CSV table of C-alpha atoms and ligand atoms in Angstrom, one decimal:
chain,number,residue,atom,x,y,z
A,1484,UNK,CA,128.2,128.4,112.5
A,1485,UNK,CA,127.8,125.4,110.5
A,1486,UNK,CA,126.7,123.5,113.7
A,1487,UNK,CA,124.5,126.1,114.6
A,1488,UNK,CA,122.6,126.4,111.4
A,1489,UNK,CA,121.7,122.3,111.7
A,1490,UNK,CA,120.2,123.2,115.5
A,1491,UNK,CA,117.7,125.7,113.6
A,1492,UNK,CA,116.9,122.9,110.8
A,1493,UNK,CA,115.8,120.6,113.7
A,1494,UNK,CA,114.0,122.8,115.9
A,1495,UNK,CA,111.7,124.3,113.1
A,1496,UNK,CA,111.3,121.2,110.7
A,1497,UNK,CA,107.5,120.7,110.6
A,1498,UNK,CA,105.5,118.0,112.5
A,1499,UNK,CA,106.7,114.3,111.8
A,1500,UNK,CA,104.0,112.6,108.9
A,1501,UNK,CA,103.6,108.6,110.3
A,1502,UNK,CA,105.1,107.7,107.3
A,1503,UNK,CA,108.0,109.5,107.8
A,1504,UNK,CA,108.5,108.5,111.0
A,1505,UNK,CA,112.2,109.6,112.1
A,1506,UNK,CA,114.5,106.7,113.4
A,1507,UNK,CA,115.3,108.8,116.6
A,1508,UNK,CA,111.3,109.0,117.4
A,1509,UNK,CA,110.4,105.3,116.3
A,1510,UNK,CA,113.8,104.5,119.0
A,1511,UNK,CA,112.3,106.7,121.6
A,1512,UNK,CA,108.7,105.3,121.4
A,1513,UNK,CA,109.5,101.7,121.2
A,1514,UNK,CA,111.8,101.9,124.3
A,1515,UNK,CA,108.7,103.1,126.3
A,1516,UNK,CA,106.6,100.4,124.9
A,1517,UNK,CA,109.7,97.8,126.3
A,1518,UNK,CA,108.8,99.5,129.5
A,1519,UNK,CA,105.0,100.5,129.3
A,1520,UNK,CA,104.0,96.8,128.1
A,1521,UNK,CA,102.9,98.1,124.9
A,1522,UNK,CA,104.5,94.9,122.9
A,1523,UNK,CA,102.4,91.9,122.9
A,1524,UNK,CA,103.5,88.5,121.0
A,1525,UNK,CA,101.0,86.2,118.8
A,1526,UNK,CA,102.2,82.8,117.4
A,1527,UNK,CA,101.7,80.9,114.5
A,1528,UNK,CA,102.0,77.1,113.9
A,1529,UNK,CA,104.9,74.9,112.6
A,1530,UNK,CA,102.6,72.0,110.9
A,1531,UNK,CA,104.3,68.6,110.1
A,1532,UNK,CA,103.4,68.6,106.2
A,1533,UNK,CA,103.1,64.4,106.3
A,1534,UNK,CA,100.6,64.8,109.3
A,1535,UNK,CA,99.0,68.1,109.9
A,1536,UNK,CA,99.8,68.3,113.1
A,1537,UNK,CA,101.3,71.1,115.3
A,1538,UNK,CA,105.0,70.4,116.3
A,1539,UNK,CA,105.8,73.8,116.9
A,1540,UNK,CA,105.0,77.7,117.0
A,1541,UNK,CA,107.0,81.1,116.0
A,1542,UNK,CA,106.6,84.1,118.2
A,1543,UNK,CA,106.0,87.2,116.3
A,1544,UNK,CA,106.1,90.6,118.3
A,1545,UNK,CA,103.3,93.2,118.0
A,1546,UNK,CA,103.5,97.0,119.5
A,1547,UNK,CA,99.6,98.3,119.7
A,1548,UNK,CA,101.1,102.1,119.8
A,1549,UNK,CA,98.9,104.5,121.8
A,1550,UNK,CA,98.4,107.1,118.9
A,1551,UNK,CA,99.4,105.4,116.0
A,1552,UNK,CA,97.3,101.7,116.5
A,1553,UNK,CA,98.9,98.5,115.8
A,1554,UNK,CA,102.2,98.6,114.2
A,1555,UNK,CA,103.9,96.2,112.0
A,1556,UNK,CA,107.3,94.1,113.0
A,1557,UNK,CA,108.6,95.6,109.6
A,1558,UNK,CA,107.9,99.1,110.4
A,1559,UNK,CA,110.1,99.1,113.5
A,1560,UNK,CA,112.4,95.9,113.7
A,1561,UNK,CA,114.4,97.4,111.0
A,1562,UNK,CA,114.7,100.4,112.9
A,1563,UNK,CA,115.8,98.8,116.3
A,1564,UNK,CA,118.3,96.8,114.5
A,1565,UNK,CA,120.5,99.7,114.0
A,1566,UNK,CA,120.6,100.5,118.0
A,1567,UNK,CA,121.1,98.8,120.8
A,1568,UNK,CA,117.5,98.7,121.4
A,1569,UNK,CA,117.5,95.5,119.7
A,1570,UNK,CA,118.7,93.7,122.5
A,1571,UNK,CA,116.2,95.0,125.0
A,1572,UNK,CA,113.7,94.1,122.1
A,1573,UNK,CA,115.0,90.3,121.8
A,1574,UNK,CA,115.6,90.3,125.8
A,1575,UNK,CA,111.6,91.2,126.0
A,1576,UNK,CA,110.5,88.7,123.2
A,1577,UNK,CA,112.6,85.6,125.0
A,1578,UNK,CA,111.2,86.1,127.7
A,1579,UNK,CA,107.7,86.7,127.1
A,1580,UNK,CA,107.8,83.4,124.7
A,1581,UNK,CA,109.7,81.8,127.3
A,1582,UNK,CA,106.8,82.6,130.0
A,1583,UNK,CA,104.3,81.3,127.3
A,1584,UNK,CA,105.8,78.2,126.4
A,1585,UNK,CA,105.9,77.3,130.5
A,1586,UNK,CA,101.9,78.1,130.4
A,1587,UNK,CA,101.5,76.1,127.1
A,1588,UNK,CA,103.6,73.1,128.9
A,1589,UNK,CA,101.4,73.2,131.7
A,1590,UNK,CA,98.4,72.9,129.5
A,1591,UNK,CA,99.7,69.7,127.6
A,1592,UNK,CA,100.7,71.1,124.8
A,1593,UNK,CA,104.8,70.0,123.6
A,1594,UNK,CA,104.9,72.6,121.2
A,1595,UNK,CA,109.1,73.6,120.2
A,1596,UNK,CA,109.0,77.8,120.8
A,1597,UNK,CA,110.8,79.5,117.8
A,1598,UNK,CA,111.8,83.2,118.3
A,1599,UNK,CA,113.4,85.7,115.8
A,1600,UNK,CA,117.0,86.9,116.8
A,1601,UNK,CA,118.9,89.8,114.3
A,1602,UNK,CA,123.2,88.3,114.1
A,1603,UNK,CA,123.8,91.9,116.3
A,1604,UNK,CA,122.1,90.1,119.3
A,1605,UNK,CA,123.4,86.9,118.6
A,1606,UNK,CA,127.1,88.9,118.6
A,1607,UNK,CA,126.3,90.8,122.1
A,1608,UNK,CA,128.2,89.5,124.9
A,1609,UNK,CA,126.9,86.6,127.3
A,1610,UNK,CA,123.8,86.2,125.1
A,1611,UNK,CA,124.7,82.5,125.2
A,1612,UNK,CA,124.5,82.8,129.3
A,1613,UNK,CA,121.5,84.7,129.2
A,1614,UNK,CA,119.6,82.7,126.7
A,1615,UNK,CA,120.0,79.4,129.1
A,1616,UNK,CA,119.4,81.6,132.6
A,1617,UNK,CA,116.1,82.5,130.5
A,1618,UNK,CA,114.9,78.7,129.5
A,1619,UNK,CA,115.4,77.8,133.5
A,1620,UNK,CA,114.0,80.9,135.0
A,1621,UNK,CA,110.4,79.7,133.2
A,1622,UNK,CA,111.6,75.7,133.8
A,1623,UNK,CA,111.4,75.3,129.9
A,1624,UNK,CA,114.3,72.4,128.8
A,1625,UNK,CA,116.9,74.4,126.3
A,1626,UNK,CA,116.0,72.0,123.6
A,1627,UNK,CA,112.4,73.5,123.2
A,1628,UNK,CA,113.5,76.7,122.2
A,1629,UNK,CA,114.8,77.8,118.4
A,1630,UNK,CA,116.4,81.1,117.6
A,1631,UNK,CA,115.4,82.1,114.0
A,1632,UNK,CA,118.1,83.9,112.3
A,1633,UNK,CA,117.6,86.7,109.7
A,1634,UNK,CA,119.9,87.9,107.7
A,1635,UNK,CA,120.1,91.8,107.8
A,1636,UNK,CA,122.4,95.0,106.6
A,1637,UNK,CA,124.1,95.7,109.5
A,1638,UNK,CA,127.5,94.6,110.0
A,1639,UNK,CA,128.9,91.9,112.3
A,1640,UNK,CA,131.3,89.6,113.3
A,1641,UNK,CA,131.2,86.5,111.4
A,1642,UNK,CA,133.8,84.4,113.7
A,1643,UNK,CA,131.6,85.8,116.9
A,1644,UNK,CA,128.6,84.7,115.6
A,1645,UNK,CA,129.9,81.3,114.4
A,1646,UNK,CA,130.8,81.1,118.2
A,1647,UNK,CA,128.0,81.9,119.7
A,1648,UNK,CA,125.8,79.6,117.4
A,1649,UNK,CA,128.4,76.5,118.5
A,1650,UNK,CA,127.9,77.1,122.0
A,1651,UNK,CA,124.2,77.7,121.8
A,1652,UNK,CA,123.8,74.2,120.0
A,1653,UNK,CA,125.9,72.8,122.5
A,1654,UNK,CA,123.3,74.4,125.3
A,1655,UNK,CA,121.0,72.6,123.3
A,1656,UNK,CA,119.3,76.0,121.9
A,1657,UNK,CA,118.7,75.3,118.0
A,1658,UNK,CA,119.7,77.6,115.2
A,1659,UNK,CA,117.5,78.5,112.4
A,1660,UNK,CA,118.3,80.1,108.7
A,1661,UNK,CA,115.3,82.3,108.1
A,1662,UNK,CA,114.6,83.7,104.6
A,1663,UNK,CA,116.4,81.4,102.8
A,1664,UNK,CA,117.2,82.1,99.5
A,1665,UNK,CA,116.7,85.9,99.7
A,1666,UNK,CA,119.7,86.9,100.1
A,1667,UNK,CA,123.0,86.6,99.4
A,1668,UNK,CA,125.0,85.9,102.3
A,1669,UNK,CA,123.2,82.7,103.0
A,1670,UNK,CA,124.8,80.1,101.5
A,1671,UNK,CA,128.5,81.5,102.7
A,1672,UNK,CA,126.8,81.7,106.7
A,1673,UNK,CA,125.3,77.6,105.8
A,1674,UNK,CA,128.7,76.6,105.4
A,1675,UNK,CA,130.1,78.7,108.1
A,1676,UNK,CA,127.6,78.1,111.0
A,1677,UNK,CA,126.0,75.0,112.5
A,1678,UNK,CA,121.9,75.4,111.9
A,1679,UNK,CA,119.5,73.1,112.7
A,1680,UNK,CA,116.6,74.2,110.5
A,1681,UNK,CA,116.4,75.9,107.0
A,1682,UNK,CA,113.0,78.0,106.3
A,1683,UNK,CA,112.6,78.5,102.6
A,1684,UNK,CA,111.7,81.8,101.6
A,1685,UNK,CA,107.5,83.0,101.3
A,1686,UNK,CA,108.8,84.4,97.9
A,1687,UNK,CA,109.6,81.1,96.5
A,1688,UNK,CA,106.4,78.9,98.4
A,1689,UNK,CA,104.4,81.5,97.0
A,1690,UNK,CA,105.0,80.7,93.8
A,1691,UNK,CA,105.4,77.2,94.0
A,1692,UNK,CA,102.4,76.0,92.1
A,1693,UNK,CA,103.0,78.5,89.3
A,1694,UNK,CA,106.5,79.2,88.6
A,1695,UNK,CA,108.6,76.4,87.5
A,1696,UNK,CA,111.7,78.6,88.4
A,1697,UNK,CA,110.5,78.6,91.9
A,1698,UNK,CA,109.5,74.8,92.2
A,1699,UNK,CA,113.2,74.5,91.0
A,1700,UNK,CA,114.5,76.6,93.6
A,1701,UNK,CA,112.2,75.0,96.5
A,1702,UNK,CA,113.3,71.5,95.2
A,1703,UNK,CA,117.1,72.5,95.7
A,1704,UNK,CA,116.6,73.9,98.8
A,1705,UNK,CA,114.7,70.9,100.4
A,1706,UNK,CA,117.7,68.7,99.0
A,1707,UNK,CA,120.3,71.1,100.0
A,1708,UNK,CA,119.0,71.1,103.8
A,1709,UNK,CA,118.5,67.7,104.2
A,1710,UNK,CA,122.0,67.0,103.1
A,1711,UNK,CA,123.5,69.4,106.1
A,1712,UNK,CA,121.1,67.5,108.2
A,1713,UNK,CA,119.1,70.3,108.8
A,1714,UNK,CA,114.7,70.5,109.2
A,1715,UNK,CA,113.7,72.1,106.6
A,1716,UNK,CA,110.5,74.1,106.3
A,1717,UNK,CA,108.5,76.5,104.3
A,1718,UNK,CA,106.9,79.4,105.3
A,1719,UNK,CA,104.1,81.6,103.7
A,1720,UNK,CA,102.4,78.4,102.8
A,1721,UNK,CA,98.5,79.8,101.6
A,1722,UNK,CA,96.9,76.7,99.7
A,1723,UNK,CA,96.2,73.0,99.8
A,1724,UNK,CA,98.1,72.9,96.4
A,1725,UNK,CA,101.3,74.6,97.4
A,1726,UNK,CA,101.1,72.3,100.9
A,1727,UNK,CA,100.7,68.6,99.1
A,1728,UNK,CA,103.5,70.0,96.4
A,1729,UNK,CA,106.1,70.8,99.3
A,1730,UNK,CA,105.1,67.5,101.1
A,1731,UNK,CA,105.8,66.0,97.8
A,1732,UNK,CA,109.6,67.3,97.6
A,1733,UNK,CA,110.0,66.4,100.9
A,1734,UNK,CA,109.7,69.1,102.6
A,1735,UNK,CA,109.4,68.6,107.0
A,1736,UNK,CA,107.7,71.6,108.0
A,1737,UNK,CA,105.1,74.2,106.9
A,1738,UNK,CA,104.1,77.4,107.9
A,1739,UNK,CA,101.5,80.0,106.9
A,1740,UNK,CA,97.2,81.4,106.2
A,1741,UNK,CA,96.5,78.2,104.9
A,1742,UNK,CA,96.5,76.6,108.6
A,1743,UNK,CA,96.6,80.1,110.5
A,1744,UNK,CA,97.7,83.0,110.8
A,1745,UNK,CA,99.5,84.0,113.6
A,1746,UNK,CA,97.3,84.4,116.8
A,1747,UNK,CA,97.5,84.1,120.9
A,1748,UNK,CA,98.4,80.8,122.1
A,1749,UNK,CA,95.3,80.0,124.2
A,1750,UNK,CA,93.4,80.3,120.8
A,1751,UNK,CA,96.2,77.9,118.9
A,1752,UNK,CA,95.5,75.4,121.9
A,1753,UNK,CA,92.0,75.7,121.8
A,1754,UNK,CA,91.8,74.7,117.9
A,1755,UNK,CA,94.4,72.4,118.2
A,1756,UNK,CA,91.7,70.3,121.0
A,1757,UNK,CA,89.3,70.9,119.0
A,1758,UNK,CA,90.8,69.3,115.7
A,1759,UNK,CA,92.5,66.2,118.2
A,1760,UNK,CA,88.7,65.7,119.3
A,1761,UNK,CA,87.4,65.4,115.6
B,2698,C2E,P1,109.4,86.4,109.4
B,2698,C2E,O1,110.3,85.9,110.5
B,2698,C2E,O2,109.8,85.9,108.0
B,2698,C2E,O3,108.0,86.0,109.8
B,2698,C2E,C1,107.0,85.6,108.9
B,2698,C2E,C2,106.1,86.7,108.5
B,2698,C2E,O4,105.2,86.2,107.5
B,2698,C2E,C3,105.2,87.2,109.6
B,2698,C2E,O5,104.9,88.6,109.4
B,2698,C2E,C4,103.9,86.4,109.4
B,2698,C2E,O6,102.8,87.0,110.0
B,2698,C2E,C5,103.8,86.4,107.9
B,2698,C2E,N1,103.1,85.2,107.4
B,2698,C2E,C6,102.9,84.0,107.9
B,2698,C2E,N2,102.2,83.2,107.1
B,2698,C2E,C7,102.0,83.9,106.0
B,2698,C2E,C8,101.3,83.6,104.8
B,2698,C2E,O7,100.8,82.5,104.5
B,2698,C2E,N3,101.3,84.5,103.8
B,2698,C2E,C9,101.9,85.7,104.0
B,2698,C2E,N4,101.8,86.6,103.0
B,2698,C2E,N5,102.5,86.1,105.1
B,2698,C2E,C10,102.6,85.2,106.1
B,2698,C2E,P2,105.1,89.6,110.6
B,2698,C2E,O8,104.5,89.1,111.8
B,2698,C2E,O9,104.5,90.9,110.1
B,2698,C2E,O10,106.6,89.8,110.8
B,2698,C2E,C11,107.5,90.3,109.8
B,2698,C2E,C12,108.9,90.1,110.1
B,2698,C2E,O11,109.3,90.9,111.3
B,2698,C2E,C13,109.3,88.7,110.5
B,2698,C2E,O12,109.4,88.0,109.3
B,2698,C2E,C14,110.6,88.9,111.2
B,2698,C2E,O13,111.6,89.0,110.3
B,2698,C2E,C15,110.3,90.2,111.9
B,2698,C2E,N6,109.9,89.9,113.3
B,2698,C2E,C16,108.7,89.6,113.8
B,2698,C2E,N7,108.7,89.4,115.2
B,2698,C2E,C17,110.0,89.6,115.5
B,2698,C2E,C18,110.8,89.6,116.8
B,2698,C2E,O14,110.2,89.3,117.8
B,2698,C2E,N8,112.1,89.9,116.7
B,2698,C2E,C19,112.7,90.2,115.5
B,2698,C2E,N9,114.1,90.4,115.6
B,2698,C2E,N10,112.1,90.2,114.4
B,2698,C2E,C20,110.8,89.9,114.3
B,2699,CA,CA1,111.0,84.0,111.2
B,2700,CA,CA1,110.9,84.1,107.3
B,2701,CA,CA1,111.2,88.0,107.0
């Protein structure tokens, strides 16, 4: 009766508003886009603060949707975390980036490849395996390739992923904090799991010029990171000011509109010829 009377909701509830998008839709659509090609990934430059130069770029996916345009990472990411589609997701992204980073190689370029990874993949099983079969199906060395990890609300295994990070450092695959300093679990994962790099918060950077609360929190950071031996690097980096101030602290890497904002690789290689022939 009870079960019945659900059934009815569902089959009569009105056409779905795009900004109510249902999870079970958003799942359905994005895995046809895995399998209709409708994802596309644009990078954006890691910048050595001391120099300017390139050292490195992050892979952010894009989904150009047939009806609804181009869709944000945040509108769906969040969504595919709490399925299994997230793996197919990641799977897709790896090797795309992997693909790229060959063709990049190719063209001179010796640019590390940093992709985004959710703690579910990273607690999947064989991910270690399939990460490395990945690097040498493209011929891209292990040690090129960084997995940035986000912090998110669904649950996982803490002692899985503390294994899987070991192993994938000793693959020579690096580890990445991402977010720092915007949540809460990150200082209890830092001491828990082996990273190699820490990226400072855009809600902290931001502010960095303006807010002595956040230059406070930036400095602390910066010292914090390079005491575990880790790079550390700011994202969401929009002015000459904020740049010199983080290159000031100490800070190794910067990200963000002030340089670029994220693009296709051919363009970042084209600029970065360009600039090298200035
Ligand atoms: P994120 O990893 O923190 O990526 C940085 C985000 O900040 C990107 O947004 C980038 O376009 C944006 N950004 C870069 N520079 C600046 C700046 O100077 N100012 C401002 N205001 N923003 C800047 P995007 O591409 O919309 O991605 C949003 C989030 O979606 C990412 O945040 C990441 O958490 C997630 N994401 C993106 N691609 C992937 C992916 O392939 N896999 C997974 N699991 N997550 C992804
Ligand atoms: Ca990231
Ligand atoms: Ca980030
Ligand atoms: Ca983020």
């Amino acid at each position: 009766e009870g079960k019945r009377g659900a059934t009815k909701i569902v089959t009569y509830a009105p056409a779905i508003a795009p900004a109510a998008l249902s999870p079970l839709v958003l799942q359905r659509e994005l895995a046809e886009a895995i399998a209709e090609d409708q994802l596309f990934v644009e990078y954006q430059p890691k910048v050595l603060l001391a120099t300017g130069r390139t050292v490195g770029v992050e892979a952010l996916v894009r989904w150009q949707h047939p009806q609804r345009g181009r869709m944000s990472p945040d509108e769906f990411i969040p969504v595919a975390e709490r399925s299994p589609l997230i793996d197919q997701l990641t799977a897709w992204v790896v090797d795309r980036a992997l693909r790229d980073c060959a063709a990049w190689q190719q063209a001179g370029a010796d640019w590390t490849l940093s992709v985004n990874v959710s703690a579910r993949n990273l607690t999947a099983p064989d991910v270690v395996q399939r990460a490395v079969e990945a690097t040498r199906r493209y011929g891209v060395d292990p040690e090129r390739l960084i997995l940035e990890l986000t912090e998110t609300m669904t649950p996982f295994d803490d002692e899985v992923l503390r294994r899987t990070v070991v192993d994938l450092q000793q693959a020579g695959i690096r580890v990445s904090l991402d977010d720092f300093g915007a949540g809460v679990t990150n200082l209890a994962q830092l001491r828990a799991i082996p990273v190699a790099e820490i990226k400072i918060d855009r809600q902290f950077v931001d502010r960095l010029d303006r807010e002595p609360a956040s230059e406070a929190v930036v400095a602390s950071i910066i010292d914090l990171g390079h005491r575990l031996g880790c790079t550390v690097t700011a994202e969401g980096v929009e002015s000459a000011e904020v740049a010199e101030r983080l290159a000031a602290y100490g800070c190794d890497l910067g990200q963000g509109y002030y340089w670029q904002r994220p693009t296709a690789w051919r363009e970042l290689l084209a600029q970065e010829v360009l600039t090298a022939a200035q």
